[in-house]
mmCIF file of C-alpha atoms and ligand atoms in Angstrom:
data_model
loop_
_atom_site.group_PDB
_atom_site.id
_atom_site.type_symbol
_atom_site.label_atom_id
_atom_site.label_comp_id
_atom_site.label_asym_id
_atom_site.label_seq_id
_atom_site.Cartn_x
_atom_site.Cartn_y
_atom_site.Cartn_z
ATOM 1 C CA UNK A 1 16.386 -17.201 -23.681
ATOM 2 C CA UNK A 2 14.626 -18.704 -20.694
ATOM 3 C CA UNK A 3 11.769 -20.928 -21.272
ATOM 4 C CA UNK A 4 8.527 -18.976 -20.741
ATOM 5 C CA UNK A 5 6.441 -19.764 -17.098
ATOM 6 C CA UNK A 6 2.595 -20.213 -17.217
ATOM 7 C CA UNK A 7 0.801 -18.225 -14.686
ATOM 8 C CA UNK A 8 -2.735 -17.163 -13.450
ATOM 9 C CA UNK A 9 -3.193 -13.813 -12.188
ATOM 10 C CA UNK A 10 -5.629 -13.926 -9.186
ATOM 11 C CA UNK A 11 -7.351 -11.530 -7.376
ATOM 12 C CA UNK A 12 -9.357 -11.415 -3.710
ATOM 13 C CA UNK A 13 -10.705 -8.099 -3.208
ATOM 14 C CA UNK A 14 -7.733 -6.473 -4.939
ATOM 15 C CA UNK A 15 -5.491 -8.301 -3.049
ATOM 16 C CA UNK A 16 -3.836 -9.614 -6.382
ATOM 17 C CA UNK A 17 -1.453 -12.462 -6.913
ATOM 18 C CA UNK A 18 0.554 -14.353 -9.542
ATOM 19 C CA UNK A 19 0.709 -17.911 -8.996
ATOM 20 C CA UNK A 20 2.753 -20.322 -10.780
ATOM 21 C CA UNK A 21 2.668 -24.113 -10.289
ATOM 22 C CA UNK A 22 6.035 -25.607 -9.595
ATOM 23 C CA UNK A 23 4.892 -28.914 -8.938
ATOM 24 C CA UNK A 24 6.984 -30.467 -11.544
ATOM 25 C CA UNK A 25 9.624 -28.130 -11.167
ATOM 26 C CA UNK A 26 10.634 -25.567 -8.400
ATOM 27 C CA UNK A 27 12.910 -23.241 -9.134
ATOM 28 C CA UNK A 28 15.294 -21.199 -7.389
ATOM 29 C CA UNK A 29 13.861 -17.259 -7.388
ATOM 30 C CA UNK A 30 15.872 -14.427 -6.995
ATOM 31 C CA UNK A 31 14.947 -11.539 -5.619
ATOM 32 C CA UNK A 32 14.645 -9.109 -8.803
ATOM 33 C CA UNK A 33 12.811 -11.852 -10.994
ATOM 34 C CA UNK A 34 10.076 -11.983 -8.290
ATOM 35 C CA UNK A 35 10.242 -7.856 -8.440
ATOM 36 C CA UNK A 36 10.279 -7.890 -11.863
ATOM 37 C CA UNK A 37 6.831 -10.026 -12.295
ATOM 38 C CA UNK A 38 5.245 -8.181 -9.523
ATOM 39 C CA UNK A 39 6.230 -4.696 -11.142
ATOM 40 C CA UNK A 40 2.475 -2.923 -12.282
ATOM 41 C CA UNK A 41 4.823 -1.285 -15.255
ATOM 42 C CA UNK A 42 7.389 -3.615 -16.345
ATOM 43 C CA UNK A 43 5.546 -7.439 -15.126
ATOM 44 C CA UNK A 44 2.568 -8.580 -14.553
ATOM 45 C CA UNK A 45 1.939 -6.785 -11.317
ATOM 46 C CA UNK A 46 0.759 -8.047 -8.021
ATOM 47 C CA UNK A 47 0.639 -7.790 -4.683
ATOM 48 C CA UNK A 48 2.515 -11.303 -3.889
ATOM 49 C CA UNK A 49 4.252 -13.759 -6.009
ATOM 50 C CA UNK A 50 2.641 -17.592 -5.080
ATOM 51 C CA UNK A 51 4.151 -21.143 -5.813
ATOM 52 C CA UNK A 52 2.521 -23.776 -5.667
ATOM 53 C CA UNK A 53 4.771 -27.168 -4.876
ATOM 54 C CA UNK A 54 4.058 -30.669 -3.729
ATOM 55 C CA UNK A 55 3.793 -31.725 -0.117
ATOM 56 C CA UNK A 56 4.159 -34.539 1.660
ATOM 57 C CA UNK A 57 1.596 -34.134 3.715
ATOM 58 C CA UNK A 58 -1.071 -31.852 1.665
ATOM 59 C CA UNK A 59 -2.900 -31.930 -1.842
ATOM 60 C CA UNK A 60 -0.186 -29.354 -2.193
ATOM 61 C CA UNK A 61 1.971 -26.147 -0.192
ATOM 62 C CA UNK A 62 2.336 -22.676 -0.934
ATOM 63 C CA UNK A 63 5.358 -20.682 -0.595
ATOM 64 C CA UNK A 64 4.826 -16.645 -0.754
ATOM 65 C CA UNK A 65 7.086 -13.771 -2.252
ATOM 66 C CA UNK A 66 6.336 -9.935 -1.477
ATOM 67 C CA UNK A 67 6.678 -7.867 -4.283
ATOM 68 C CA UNK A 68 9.919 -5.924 -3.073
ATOM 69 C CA UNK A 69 11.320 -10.132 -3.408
ATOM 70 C CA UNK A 70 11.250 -10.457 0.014
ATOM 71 C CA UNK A 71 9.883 -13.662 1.527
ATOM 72 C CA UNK A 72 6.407 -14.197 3.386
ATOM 73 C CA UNK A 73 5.462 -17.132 6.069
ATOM 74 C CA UNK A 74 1.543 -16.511 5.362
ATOM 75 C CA UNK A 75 -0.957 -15.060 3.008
ATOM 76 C CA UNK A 76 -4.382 -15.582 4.221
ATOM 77 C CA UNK A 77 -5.869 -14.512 0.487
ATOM 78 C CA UNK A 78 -3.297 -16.047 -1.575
ATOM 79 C CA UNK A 79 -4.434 -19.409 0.049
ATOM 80 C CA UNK A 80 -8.019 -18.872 -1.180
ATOM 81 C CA UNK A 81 -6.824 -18.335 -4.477
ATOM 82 C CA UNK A 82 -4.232 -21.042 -4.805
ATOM 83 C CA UNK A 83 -7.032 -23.259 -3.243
ATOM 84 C CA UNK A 84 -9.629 -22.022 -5.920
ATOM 85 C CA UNK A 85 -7.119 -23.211 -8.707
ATOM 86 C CA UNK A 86 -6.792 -26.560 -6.801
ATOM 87 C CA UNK A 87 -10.518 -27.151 -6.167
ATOM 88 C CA UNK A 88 -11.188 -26.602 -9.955
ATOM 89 C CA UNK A 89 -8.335 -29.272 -10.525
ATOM 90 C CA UNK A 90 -9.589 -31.401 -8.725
ATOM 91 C CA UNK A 91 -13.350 -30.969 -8.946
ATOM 92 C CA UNK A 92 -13.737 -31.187 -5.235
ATOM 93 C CA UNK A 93 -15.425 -29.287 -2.743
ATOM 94 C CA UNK A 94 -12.523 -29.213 -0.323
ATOM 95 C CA UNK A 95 -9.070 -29.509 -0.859
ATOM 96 C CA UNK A 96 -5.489 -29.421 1.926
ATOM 97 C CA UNK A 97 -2.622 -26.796 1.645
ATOM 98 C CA UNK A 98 0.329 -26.727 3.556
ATOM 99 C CA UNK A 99 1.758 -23.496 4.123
ATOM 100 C CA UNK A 100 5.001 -23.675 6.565
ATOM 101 C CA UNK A 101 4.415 -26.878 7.954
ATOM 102 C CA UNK A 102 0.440 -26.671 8.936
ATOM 103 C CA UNK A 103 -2.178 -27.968 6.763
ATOM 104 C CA UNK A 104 -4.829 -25.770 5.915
ATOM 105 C CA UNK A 105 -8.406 -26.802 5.260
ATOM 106 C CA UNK A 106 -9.764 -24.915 2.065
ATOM 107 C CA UNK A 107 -13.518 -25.157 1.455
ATOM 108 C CA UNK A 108 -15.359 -24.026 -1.732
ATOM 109 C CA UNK A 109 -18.679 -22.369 -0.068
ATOM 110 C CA UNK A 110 -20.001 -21.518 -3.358
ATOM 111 C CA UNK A 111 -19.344 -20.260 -6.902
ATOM 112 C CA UNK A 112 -16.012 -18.193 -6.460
ATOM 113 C CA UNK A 113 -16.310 -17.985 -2.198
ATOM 114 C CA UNK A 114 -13.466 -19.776 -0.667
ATOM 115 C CA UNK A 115 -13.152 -20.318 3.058
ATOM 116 C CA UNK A 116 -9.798 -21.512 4.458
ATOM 117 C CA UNK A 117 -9.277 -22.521 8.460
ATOM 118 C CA UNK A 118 -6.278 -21.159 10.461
ATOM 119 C CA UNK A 119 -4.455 -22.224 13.728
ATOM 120 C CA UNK A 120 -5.711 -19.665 16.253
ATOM 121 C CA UNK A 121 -3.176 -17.079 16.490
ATOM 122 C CA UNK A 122 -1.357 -15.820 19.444
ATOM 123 C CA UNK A 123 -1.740 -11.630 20.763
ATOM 124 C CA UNK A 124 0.432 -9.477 22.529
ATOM 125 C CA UNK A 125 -0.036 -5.777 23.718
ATOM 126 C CA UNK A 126 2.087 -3.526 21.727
ATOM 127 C CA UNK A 127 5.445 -2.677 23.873
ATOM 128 C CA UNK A 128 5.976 0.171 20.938
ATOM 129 C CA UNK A 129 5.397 3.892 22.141
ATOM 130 C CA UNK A 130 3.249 4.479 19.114
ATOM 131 C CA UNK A 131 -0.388 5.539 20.770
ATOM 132 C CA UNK A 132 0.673 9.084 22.041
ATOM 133 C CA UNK A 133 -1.771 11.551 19.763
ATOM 134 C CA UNK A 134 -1.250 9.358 16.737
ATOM 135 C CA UNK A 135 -5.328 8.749 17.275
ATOM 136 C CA UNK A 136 -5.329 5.484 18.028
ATOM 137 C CA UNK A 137 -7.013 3.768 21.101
ATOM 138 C CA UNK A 138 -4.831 0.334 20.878
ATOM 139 C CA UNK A 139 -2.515 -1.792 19.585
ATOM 140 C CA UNK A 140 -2.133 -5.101 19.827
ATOM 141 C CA UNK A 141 0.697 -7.645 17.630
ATOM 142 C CA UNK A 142 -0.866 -10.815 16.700
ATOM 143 C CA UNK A 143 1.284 -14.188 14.728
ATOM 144 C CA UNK A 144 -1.012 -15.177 12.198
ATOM 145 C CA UNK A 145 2.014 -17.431 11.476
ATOM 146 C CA UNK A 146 3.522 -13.796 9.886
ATOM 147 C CA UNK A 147 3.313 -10.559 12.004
ATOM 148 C CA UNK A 148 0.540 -7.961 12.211
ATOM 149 C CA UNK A 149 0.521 -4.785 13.847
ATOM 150 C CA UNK A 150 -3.627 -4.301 14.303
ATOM 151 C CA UNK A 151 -4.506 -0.272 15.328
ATOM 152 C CA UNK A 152 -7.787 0.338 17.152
ATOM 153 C CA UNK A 153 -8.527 3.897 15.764
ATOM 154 C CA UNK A 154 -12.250 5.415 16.878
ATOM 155 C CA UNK A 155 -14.792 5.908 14.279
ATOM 156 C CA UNK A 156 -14.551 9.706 14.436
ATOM 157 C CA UNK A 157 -10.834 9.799 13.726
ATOM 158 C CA UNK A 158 -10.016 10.376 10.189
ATOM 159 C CA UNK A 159 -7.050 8.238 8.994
ATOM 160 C CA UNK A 160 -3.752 10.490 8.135
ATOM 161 C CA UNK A 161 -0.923 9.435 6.361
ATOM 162 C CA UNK A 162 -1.177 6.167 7.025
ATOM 163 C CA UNK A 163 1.353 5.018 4.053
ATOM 164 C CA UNK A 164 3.980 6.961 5.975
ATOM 165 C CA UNK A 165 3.215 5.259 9.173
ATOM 166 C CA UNK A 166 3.450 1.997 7.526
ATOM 167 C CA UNK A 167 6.831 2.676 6.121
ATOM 168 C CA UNK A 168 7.858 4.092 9.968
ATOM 169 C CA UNK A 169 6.776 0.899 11.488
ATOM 170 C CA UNK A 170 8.618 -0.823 9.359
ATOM 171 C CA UNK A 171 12.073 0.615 11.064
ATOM 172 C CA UNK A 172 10.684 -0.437 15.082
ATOM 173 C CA UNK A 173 10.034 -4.364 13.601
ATOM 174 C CA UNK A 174 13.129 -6.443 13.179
ATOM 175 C CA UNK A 175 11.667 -8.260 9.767
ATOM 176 C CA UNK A 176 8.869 -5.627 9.638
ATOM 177 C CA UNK A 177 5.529 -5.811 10.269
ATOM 178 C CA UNK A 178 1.979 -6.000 8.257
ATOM 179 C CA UNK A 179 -0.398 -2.891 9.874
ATOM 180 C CA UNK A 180 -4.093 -2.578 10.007
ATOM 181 C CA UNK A 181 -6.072 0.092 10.594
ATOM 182 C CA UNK A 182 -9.324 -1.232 12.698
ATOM 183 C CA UNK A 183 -12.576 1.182 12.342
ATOM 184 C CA UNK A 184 -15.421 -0.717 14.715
ATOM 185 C CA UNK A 185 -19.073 0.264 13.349
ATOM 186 C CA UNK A 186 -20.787 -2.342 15.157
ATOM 187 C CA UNK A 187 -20.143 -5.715 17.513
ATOM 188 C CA UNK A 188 -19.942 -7.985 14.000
ATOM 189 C CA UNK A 189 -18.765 -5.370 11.525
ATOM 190 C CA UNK A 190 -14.999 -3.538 10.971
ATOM 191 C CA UNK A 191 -13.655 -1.205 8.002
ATOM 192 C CA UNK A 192 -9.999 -2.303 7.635
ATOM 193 C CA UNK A 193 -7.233 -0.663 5.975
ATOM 194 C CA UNK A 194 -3.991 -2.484 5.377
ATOM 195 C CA UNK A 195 -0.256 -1.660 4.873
ATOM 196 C CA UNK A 196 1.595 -5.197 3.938
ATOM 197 C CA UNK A 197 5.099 -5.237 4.748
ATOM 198 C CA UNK A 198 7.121 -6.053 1.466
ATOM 199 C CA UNK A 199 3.752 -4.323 -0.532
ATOM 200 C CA UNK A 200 2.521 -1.379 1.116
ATOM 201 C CA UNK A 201 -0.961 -0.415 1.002
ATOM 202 C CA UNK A 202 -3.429 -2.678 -0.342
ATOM 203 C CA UNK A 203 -7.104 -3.182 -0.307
ATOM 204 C CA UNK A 204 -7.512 -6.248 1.101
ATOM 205 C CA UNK A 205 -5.169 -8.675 3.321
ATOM 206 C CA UNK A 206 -6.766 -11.757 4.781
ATOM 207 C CA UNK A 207 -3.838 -12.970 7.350
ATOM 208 C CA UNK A 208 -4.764 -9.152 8.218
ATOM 209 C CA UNK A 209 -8.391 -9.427 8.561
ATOM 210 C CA UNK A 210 -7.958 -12.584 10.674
ATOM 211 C CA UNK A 211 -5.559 -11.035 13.006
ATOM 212 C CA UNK A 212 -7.430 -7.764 13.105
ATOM 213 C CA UNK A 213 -10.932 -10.202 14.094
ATOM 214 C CA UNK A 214 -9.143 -11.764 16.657
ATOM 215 C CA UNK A 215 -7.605 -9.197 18.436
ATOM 216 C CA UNK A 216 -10.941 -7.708 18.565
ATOM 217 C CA UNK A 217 -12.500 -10.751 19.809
ATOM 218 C CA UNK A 218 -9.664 -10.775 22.702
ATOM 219 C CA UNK A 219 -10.373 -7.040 23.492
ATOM 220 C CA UNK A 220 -14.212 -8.211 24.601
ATOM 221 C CA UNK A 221 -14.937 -6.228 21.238
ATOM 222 C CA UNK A 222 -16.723 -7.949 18.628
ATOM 223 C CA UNK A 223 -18.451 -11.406 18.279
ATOM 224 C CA UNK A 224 -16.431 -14.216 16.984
ATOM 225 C CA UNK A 225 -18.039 -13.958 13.770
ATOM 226 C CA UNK A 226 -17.405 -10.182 11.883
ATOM 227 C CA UNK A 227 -17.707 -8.701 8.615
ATOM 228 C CA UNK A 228 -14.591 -7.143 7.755
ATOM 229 C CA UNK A 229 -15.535 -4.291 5.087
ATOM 230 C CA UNK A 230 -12.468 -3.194 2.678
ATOM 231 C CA UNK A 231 -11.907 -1.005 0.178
ATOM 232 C CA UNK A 232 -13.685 -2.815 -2.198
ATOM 233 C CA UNK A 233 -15.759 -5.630 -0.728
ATOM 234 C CA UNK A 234 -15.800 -7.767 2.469
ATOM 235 C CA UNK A 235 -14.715 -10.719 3.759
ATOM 236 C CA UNK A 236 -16.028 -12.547 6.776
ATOM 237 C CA UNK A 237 -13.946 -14.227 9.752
ATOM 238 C CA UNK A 238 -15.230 -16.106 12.260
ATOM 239 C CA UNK A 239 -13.514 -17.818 15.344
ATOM 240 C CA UNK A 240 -14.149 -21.140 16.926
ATOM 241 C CA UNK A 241 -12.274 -22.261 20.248
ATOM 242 C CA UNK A 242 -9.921 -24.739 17.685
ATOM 243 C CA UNK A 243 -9.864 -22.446 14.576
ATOM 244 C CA UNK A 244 -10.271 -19.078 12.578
ATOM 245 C CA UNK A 245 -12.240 -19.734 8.743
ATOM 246 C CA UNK A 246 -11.617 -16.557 6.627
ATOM 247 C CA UNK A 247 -14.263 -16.447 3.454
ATOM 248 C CA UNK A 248 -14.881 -14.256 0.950
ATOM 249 C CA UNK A 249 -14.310 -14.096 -3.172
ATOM 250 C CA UNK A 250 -11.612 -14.676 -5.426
ATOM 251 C CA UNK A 251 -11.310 -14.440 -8.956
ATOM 252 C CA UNK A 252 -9.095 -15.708 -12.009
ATOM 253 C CA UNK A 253 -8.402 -12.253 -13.674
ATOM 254 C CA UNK A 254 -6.601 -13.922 -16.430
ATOM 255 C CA UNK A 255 -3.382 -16.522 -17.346
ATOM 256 C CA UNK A 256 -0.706 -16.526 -19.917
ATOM 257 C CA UNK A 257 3.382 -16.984 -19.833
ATOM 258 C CA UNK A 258 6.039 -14.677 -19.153
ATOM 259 C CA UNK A 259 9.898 -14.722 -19.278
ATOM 260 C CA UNK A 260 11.876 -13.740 -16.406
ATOM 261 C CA UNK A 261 15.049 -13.040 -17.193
HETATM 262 N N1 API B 301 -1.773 -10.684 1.303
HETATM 263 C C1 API B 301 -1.517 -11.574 2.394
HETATM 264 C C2 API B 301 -0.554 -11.148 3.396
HETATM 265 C C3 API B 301 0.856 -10.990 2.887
HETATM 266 C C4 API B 301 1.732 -10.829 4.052
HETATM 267 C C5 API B 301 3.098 -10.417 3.713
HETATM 268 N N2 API B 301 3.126 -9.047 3.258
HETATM 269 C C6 API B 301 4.075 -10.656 4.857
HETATM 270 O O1 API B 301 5.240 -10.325 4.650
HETATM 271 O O2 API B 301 3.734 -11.192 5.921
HETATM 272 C C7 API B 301 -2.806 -12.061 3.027
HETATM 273 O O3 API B 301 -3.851 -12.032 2.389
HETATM 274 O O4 API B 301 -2.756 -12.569 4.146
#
C-alpha cells in the first residue's frame, strides 16, 4: 500500500481545491489518481487538484490538475488559496508564487481576503460563429496565461443551457476553452457564470473573473475596478496599466491524508 498524502481542502467561493505540498517530494500524477481525488463520490472532491513545489525563483510554484486529470497553465483562485497556506507558513503579509514561469505577487488584505497580481492579459474578438440567436451581444477570447471564452449576454436574457454550450465549445477549441457568462448591472458591477474546461460548471473561477473584467474594460464597458458577483459571493478585480489584482475570500474547509492508489 502507498504511503498516505496530507492535503488541505480549500475553497474560494466554491471554487474548491485539494492542495498537496510536494516540496520535498514531487511526484509523478497520472491521470486517474488526480480523477480519483477530485471525484465528489469516491475522493475528496474538487474542482482542481494543486501542488505546491519549490522554485527557483519564488517562495514557491504551483502546478494545476482539472478534475477530468487534465492539465491547467492557470488558476486565478487556486493561487489565493495556495498563497493563504503560504502566508500562514510564513507569517507574512505577502508572499511570491510562480505559476508557469511568472511570479505572482500574493497579498493577505485581511483575515481570509487574498489578493494576487496578474500579467495583463491579451484579447481577441471571437472568429467563432457562435452569436447568431444564441442571445449573446459579444464574445471576446482573452489568455489569462490559460484560455477564456468571455460571453456578453444582456441583462434581460435569461441564461439557457449553458452546461451544454460549455461542453459544445469545448469541440470548436483545440485544448478547449474556460466560458463565462458576463451579465453587466452597472459600470463597476458583473454577475458571472462559469463553465471550466476539464470541470464544468462552477461557482466561482478567478482566471475567469479577471479575463471577464478585462475584456469589459477593453469594450469601453466597465471601470477598471468591478465587483464580480457569483453564485455565492464576489470577488473584486481591478486593472492597473502594469497589472490585474484579483481579491476576494478563501477558506481552509478541512485537511487530512488519503491514499491514491
Ligand atoms: N479555477 C481556476 C481556473 C481553472 C482553469 C482550468 N479549468 C483550465 O483548464 O484552464 C481559476 O480560479 O482561475
Amino acid at each position: 500500500m502507498s504511503k498516505p498524502l496530507l492535503f488541505n481542502k480549500m475553497c474560494a467561493l466554491g471554487n474548491d481545491f485539494v492542495v498537496i505540498d510536494e516540496r520535498k517530494k514531487p511526484r509523478n500524477w497520472q491521470a486517474r489518481q488526480v480523477q480519483q481525488i477530485c471525484h465528489r463520490r469516491f475522493g475528496i472532491g474538487a474542482d482542481q487538484l494543486l501542488l505546491i513545489r519549490k522554485s527557483g525563483k519564488a517562495d514557491a510554484s504551483m502546478h494545476i490538475y482539472n478534475q477530468d486529470g487534465s492539465k491547467a497553465k492557470q488558476c486565478g483562485n487556486g493561487l489565493r488559496a495556495v498563497a493563504s497556506l503560504l502566508l500562514t507558513e510564513k507569517g507574512s503579509l505577502e508572499v511570491n508564487i510562480e505559476v508557469g514561469g511568472y511570479v505572482h505577487r500574493c497579498r493577505l488584505v485581511a483575515h481570509d481576503w487574498i489578493e494576487v497580481a496578474f500579467p495583463l492579459p491579451v484579447v481577441n474578438e471571437s472568429q467563432k460563429k457562435l452569436m447568431g440567436d444564441s442571445g449573446f451581444d459579444h464574445a471576446l477570447e482573452v489568455d489569462v496565461g490559460n484560455p477564456h471564452l468571455v460571453l456578453f449576454r444582456s441583462q434581460h436574457t435569461e441564461l439557457k443551457d449553458f452546461d451544454d454550450l460549455g461542453r459544445v465549445l469545448q469541440t470548436q477549441y483545440a485544448g478547449g476553452i474556460n466560458v463565462h457568462a458576463l451579465k453587466q448591472l452597472s459600470k463597476d458591477r458583473i454577475y458571472l457564470d462559469h463553465w471550466e474546461r476539464g470541470t464544468g460548471i462552477t461557482p466561482s473561477c478567478g482566471s475567469g473573473s479577471i479575463a471577464s473584467v478585462y475584456a469589459g474594460v477593453s469594450l469601453g464597458l466597465l471601470k477598471p475596478k468591478v465587483v464580480v458577483e457569483n453564485a455565492i459571493s464576489n470577488l473584486t478585480v481591478e486593472c492597473t496599466p502594469e497589472e490585474v489584482r484579483l481579491s476576494g475570500v478563501v477558506r481552509l474547509i478541512f485537511n487530512g491524508q488519503i491514499e491514491v492508489a
